[in-house]
Short mmCIF file of C-alpha atoms in Angstrom, two decimals:
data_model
loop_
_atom_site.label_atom_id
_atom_site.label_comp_id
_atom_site.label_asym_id
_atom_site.label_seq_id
_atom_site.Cartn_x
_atom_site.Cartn_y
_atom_site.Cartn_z
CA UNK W 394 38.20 -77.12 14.57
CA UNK W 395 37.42 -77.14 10.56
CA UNK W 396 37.73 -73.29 9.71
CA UNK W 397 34.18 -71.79 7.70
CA UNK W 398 33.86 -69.97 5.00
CA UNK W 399 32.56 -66.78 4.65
CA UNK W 400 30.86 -65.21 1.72
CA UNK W 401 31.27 -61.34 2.50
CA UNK W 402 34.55 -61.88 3.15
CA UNK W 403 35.20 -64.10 0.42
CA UNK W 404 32.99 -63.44 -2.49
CA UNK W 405 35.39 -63.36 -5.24
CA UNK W 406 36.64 -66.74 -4.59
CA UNK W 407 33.20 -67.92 -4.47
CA UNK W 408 32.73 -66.38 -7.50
CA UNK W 409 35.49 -68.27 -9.13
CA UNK W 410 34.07 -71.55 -7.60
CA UNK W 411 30.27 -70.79 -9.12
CA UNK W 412 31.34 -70.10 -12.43
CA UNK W 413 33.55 -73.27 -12.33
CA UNK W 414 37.03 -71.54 -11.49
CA UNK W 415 40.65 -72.96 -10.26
CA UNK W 416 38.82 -75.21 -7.21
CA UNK W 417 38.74 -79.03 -7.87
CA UNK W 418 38.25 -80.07 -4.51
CA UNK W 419 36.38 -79.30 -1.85
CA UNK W 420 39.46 -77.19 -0.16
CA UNK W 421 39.84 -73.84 -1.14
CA UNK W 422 43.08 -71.90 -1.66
CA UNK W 423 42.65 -70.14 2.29
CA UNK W 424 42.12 -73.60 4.01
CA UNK W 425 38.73 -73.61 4.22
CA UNK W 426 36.06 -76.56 3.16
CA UNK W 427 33.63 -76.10 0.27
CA UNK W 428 30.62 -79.30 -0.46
CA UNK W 429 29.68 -79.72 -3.33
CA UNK W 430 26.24 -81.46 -3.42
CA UNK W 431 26.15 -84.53 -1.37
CA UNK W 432 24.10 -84.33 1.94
CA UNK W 433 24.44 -81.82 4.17
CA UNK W 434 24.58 -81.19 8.41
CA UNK W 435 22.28 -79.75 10.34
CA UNK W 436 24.30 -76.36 10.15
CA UNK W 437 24.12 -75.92 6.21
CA UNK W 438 21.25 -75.36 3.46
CA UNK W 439 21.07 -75.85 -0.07
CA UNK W 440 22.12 -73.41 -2.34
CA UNK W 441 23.07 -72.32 -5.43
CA UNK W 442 25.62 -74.84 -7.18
CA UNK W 443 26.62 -76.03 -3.90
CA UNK W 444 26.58 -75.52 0.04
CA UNK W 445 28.75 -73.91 2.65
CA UNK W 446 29.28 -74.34 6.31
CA UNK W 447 28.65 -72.44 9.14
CA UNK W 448 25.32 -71.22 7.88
CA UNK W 449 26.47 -69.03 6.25
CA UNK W 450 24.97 -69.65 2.90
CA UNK W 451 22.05 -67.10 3.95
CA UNK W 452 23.54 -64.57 1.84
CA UNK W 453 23.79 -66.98 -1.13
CA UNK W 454 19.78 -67.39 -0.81
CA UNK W 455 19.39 -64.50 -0.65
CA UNK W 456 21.56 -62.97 -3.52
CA UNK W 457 19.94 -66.36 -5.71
CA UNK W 458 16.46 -65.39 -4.60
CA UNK W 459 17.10 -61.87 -5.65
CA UNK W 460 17.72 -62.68 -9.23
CA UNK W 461 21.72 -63.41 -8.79
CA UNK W 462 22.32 -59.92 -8.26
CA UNK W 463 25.76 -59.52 -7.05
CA UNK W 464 26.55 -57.60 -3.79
CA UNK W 465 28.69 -54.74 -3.27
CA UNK W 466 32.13 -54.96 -2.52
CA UNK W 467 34.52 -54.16 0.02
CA UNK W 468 36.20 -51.19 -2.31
CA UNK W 469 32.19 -49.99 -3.00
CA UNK W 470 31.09 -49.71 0.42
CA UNK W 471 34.26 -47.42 1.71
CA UNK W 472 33.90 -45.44 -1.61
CA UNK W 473 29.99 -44.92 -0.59
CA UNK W 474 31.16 -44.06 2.60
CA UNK W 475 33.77 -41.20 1.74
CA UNK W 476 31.29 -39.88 -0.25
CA UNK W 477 28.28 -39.33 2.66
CA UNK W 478 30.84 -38.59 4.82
CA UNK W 479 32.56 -35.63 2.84
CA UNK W 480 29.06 -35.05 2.11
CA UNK W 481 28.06 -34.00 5.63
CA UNK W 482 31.33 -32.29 6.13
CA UNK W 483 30.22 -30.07 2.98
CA UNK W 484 27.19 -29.11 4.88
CA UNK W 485 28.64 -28.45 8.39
CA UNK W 486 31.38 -26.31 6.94
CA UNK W 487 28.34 -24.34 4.81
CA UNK W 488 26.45 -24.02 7.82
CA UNK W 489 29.26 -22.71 10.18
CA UNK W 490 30.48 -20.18 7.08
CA UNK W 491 26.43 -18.89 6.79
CA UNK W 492 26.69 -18.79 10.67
CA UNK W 493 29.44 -16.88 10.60
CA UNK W 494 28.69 -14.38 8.50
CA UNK W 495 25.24 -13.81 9.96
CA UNK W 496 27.44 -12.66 13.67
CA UNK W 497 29.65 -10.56 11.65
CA UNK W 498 26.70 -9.03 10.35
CA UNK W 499 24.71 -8.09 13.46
CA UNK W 500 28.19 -7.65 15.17
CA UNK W 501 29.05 -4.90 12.42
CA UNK W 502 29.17 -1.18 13.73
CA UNK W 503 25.51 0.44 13.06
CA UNK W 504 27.75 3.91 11.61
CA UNK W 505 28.89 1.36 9.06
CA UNK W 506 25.65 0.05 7.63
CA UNK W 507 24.54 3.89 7.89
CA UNK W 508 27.15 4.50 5.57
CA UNK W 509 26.20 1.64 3.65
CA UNK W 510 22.35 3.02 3.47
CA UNK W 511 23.52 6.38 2.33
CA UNK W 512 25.91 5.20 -0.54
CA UNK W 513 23.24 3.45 -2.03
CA UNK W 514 20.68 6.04 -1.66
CA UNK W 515 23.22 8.92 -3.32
CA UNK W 516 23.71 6.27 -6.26
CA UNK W 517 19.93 6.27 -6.84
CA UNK W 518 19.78 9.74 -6.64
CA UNK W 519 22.54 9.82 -8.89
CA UNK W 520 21.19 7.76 -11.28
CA UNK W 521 17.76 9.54 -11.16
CA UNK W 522 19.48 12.89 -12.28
CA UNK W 523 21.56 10.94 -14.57
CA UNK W 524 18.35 10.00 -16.61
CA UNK W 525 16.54 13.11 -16.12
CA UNK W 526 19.48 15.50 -17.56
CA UNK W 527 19.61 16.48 -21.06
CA UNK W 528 23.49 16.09 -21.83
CA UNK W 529 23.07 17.56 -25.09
CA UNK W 530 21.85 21.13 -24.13
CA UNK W 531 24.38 23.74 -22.98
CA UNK W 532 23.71 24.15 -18.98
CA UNK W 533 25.10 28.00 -19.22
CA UNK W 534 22.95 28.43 -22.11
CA UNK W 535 19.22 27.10 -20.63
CA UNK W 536 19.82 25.70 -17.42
CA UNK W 537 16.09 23.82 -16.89
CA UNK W 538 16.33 22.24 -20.18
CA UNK W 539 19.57 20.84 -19.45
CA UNK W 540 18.15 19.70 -16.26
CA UNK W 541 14.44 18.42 -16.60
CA UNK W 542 14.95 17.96 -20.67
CA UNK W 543 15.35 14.27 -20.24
CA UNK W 544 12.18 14.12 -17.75
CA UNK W 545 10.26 15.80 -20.29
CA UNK W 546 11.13 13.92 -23.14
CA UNK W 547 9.64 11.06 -21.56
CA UNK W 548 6.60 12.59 -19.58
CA UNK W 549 3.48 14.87 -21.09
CA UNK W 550 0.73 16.55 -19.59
CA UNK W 551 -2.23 13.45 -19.19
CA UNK W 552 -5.65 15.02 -20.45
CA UNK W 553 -7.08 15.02 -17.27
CA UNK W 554 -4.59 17.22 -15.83
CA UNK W 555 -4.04 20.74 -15.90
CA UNK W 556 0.14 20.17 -14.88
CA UNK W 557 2.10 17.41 -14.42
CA UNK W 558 5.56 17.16 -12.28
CA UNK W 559 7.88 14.76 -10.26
CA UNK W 560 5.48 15.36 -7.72
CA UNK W 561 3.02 13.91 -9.12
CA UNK W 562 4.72 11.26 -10.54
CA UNK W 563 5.75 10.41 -6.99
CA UNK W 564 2.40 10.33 -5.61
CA UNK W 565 0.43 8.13 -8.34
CA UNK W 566 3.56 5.93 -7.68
CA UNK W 567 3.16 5.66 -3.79
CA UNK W 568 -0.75 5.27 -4.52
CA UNK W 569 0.19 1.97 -6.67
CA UNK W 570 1.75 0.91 -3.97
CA UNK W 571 -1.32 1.15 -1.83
CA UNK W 572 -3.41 -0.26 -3.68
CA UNK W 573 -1.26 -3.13 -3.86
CA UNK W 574 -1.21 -3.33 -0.07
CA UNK W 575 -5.15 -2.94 0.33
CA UNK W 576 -5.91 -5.75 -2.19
CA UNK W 577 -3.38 -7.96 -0.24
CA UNK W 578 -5.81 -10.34 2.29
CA UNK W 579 -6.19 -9.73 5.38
CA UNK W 580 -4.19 -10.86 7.97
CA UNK W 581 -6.08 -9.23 11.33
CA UNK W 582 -9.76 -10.03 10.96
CA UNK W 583 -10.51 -8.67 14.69
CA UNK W 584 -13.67 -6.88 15.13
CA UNK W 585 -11.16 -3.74 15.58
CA UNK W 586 -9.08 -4.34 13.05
CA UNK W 587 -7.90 -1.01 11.88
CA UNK W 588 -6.73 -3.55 9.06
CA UNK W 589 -9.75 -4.99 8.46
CA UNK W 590 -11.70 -2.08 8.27
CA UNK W 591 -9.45 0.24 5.91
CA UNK W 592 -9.38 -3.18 3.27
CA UNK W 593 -13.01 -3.58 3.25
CA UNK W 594 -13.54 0.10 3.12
CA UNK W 595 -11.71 0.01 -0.26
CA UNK W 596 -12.61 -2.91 -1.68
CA UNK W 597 -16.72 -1.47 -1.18
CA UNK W 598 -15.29 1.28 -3.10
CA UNK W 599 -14.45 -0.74 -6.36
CA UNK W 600 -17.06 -3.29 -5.96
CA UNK W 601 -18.62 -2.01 -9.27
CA UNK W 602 -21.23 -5.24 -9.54
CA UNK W 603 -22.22 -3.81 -6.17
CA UNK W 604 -22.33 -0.10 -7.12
CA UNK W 605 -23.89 -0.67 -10.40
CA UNK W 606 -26.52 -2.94 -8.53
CA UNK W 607 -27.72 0.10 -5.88
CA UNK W 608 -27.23 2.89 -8.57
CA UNK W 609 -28.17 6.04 -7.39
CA UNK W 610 -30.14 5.03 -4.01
CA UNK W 611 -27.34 5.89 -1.38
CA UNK W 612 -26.77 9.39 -2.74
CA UNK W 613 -30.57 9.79 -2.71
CA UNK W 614 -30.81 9.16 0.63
CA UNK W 615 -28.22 11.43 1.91
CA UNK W 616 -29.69 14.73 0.12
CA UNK W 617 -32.99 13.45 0.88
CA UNK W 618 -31.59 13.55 4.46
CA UNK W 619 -30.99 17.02 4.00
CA UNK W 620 -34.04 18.38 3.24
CA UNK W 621 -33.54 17.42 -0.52
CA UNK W 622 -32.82 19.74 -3.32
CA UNK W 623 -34.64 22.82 -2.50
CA UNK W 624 -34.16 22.13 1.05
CA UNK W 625 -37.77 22.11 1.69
CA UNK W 626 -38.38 18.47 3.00
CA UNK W 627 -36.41 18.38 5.87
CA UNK W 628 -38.57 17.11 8.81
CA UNK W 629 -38.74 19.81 11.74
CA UNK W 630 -37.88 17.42 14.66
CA UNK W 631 -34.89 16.61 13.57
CA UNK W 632 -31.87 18.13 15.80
CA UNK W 633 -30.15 20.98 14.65
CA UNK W 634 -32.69 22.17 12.48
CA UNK W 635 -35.32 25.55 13.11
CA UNK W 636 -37.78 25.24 15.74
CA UNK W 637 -41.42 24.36 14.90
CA UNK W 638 -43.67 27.25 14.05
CA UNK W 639 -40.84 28.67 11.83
CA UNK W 640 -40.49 27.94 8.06
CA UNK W 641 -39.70 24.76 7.36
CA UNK W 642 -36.44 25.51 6.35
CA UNK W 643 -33.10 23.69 7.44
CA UNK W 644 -30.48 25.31 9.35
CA UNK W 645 -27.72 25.69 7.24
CA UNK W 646 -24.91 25.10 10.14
CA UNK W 647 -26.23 21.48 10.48
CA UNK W 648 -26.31 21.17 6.69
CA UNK W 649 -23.00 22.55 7.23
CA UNK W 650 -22.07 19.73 9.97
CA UNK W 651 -23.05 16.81 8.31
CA UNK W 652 -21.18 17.88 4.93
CA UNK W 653 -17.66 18.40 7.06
CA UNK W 654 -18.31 16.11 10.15
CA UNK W 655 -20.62 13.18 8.44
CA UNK W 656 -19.32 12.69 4.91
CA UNK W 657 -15.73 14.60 5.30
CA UNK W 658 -16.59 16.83 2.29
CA UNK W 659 -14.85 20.24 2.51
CA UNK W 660 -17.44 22.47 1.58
CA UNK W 661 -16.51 26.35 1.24
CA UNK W 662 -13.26 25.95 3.28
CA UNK W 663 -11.21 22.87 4.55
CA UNK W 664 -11.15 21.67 8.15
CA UNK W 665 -8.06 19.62 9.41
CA UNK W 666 -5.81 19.15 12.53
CA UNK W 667 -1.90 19.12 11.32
CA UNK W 668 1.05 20.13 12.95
CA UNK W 669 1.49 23.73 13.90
CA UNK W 670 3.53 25.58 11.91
CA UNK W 671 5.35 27.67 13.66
CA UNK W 672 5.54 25.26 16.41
CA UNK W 673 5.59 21.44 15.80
CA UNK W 674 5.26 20.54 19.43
CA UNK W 675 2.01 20.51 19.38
CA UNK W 676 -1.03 19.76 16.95
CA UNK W 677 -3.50 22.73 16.47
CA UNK W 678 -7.30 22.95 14.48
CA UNK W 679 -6.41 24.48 10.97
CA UNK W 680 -8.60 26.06 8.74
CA UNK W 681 -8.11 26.81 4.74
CA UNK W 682 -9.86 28.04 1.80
CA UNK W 683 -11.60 25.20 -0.02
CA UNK W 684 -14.86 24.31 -1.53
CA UNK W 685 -14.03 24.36 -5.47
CA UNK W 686 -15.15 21.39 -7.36
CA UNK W 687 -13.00 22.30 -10.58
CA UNK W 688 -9.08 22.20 -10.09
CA UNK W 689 -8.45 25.41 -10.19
CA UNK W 690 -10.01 28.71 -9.54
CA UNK W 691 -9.36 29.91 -13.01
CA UNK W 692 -11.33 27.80 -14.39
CA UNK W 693 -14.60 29.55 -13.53
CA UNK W 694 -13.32 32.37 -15.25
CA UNK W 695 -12.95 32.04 -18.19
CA UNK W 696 -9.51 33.51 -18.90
CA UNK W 697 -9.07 31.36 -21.79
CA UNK W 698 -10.27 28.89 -24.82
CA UNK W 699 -9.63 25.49 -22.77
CA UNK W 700 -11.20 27.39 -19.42
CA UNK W 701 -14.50 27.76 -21.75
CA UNK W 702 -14.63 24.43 -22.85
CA UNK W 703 -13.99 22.91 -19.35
CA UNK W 704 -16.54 24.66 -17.88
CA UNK W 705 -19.41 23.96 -20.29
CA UNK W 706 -17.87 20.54 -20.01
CA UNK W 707 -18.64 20.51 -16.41
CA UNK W 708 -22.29 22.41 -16.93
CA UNK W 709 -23.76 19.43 -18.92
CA UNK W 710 -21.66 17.12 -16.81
CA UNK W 711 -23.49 18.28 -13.61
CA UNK W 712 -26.98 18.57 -15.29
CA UNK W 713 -27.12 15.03 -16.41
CA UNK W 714 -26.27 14.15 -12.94
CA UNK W 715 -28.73 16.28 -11.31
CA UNK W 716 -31.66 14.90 -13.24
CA UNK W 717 -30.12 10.83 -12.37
CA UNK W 718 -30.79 12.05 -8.92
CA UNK W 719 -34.48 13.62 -8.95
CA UNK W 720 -33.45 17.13 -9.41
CA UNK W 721 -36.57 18.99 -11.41
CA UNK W 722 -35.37 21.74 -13.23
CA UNK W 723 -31.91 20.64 -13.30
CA UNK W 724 -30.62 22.93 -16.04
CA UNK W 725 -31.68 26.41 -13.92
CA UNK W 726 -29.91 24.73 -10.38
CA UNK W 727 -26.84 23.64 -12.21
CA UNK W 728 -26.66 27.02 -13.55
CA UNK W 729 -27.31 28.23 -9.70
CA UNK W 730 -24.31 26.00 -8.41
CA UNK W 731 -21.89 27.20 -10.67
CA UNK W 732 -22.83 30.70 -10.41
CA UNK W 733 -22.11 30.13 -6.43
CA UNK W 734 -18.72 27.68 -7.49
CA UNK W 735 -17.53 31.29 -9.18
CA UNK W 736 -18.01 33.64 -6.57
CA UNK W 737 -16.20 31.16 -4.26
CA UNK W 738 -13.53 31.30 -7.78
CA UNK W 739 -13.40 35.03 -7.53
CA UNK W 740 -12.43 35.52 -3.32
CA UNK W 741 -9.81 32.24 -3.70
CA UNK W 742 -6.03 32.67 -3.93
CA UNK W 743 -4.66 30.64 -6.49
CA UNK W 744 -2.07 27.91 -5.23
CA UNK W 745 0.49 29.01 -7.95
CA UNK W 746 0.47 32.38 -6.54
CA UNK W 747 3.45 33.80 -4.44
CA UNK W 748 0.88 34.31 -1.40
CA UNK W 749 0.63 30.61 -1.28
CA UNK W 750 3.96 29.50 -0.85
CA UNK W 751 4.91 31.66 2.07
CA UNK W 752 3.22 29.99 5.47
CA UNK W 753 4.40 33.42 7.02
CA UNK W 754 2.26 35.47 4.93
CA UNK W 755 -0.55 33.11 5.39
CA UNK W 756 -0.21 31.45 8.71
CA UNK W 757 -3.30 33.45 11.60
CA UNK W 758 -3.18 31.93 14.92
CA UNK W 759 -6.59 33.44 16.50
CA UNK W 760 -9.06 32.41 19.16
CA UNK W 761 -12.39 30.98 18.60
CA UNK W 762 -13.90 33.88 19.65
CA UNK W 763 -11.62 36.00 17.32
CA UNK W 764 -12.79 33.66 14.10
CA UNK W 765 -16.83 34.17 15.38
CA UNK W 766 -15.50 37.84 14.94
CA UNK W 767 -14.63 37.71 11.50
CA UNK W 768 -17.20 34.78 10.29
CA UNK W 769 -20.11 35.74 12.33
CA UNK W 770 -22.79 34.23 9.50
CA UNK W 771 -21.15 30.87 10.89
CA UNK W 772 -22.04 28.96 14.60
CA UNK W 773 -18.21 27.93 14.77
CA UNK W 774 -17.89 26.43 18.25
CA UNK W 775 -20.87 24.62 17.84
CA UNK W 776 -19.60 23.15 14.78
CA UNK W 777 -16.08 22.63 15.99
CA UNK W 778 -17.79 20.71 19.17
CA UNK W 779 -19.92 18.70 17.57
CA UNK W 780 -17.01 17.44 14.94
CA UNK W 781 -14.56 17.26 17.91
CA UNK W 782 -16.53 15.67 20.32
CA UNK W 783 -15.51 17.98 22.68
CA UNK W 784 -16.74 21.31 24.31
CA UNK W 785 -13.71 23.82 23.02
CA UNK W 786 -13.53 27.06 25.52
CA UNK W 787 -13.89 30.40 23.29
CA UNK W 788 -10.14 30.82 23.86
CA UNK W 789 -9.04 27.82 21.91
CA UNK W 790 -6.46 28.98 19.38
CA UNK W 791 -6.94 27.65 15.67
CA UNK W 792 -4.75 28.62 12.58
CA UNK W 793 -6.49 30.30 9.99
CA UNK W 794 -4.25 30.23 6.72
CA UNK W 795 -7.17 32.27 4.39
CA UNK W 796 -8.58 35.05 6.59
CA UNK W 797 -9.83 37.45 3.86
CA UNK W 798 -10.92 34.22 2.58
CA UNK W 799 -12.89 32.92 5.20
CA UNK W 800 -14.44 36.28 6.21
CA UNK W 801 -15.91 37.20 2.69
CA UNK W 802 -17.22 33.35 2.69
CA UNK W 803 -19.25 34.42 5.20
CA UNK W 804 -20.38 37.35 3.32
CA UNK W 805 -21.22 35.44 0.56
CA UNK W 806 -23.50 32.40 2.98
CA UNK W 807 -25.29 35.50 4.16
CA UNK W 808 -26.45 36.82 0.85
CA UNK W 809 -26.92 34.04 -0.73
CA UNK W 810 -30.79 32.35 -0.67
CA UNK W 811 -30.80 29.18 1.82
CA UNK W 812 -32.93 27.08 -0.92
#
């Protein structure tokens, strides 16, 4: 049987024959038989400069068709082949390595990454002292320059502030932070999506096209809601307010409800539920002085130059605002509020005062019958129930942390005129 050629096994000898090499005959070097031209059988097709048996000249046509490009050879292909194969043993071996570590991680003993934790957190705190420090200053000589010097270099007192600390540095840092988060969109658009509802609660808050659009409506409908500004439009059918017959005037302890319980406005003292402090296993009703619209008590006093200028400041400030919102008159009431605002000044502790910082000195755990005692001009349980939702027994203990406080407040609501 006449042996074939073939052309991927043979190509550079065909070469040699296409570009008129060593072959003058039909017979190559290997034994095999080569036409050229001539007729051909039934098992052979033209091609290129010749044909060749065993039909295998369907590679030629198709490498002539193609343009004469040549194929690849023998050497090419197992070069190509090393490479995608040490290729994919690259990325096994990667992924067994990132496997591995990931095992040794979660395998590694919890103490450890505590240790871990803390190391970095004492070099942040090291470096945070590092670059608060003033190295320059003698620490025998003037101790808190040496150590707040470098914080103060780079920090002042902002103009709308009275101080200014690491304090509050830390807070207007976390509230960056949340407002970052609230902006973010949301993810849980339930109906009761406590998500949902804080994120659109803010962003109604700095929708100034909206704001600017209602102006001063909303806050015209609340004090209208209250009987207005000399309390004399309040309708007499409304619950909570003086029977019919009487005066039309409003009762002040459902004024006083819808201020702490409606709009969650401390007005003359704060109302919250913390932690107890002299026992943090359980929660308990906490009340504090409060009510101040200025900073600080001081203020309304007059102790000093700046106190002056802040409070006329605030005077024209609050008369302008009262005549936006349909005040008549609004020089003599703004002159009425203040002159309340500094009584309240003149009964309230300030917070940089010793009595402040000790909870001991402060802290009152009494009854709700004892507080009616000392705040009678007040209907505390109803008040307390109505906020609560609940109906609190006269023996419910609540910490009072401003008792002299609180009880000349109540002086103060009885002499003062209910308009």
């Amino acid at each position: 049987m006449e042996k074939t050629y073939s052309l991927t096994a043979h190509y550079d000898e065909f070469q040699e024959v296409k570009y008129g090499g060593r072959y003058s005959s039909d017979i190559l070097s290997n034994g095999m038989t080569l036409s050229l031209g001539g007729s051909l059988d039934r098992h052979t097709t033209r091609g290129r400069g010749g044909t060749l048996s065993n039909g295998r000249n369907k590679d030629l046509g198709s490498t002539s068709s193609s343009g004469g490009l040549p194929r690849w050879s023998r050497r090419e292909i197992c070069l190509l082949s090393a490479l995608v194969f040490a290729a994919g043993m690259c990325v096994i071996l990667g992924s067994m390595l990132a496997l591995k570590y990931i095992s040794l991680d979660a395998q590694q003993d919890p103490q450890c990454r505590q240790d871990c934790q803390r190391k970095r957190s004492l070099l942040r705190a090291a470096r945070f002292v590092q670059s608060n420090i003033d190295p320059t200053i003698q620490p025998c000589q003037d101790f808190y320059s040496f150590a707040c010097g470098g914080w103060l270099r780079r920090h002042g007192i902002p103009e709308d502030k009275l101080s200014y600390g690491i304090i509050t540095a830390i807070g207007e840092h976390n509230e960056e932070k949340m407002e970052r988060l609230l902006l973010e969109p949301i993810k849980r658009q339930g109906v009761d999506s406590a998500e949902r509802k804080v994120k659109d609660f803010y962003r109604s808050c700095i929708n100034v096209q909206e704001i600017d659009k209602l102006g001063s409506d909303p806050l015209t409908e609340v004090i209208d809601s209250c009987g207005g500004w000399d309390m004399s439009g309040a309708p007499p059918k409304t619950p909570g307010w003086e029977r019919e017959g009487a005066p039309q005037r409003p009762d002040f302890n459902e004024l006083l409800y819808r201020t702490q319980g409606v709009y969650s406005t401390a007005v003359f003292f704060s109302l919250t539920v913390n932690v107890d402090d002299k026992n943090s296993s359980r929660n308990a009703i906490r009340i504090d002085q409060e009510g101040l619209t200025l900073p600080d008590s001081s203020l309304y006093l007059g102790q000093d130059e700046d106190s002056v200028k802040i409070l006329a400041a605030y005077k024209a400030l609050m008369e302008r605002l009262l005549s936006m919102l349909g005040a008549h008159n609004a020089t003599q009431k703004s002159k009425e509020i203040i002159h309340l605002e500094t009584r309240l000044a003149n009964i309230t502790v300030s917070e940089y005062d010793d009595q402040r910082k000790d909870i001991s000195t402060m802290y009152n755990r009494i009854t709700l019958r004892q507080l009616q005692n000392i705040a009678p001009s007040l209907h505390w349980k109803r008040l307390l129930d109505r906020i609560f939702h609940d109906n609190l027994s006269e023996d419910e203990e609540i910490v009072v942390l401003a008792t002299d406080y609180i009880q000349k407040v109540s002086d103060i609501i009885k002499s003062t005129s209910q308009r």
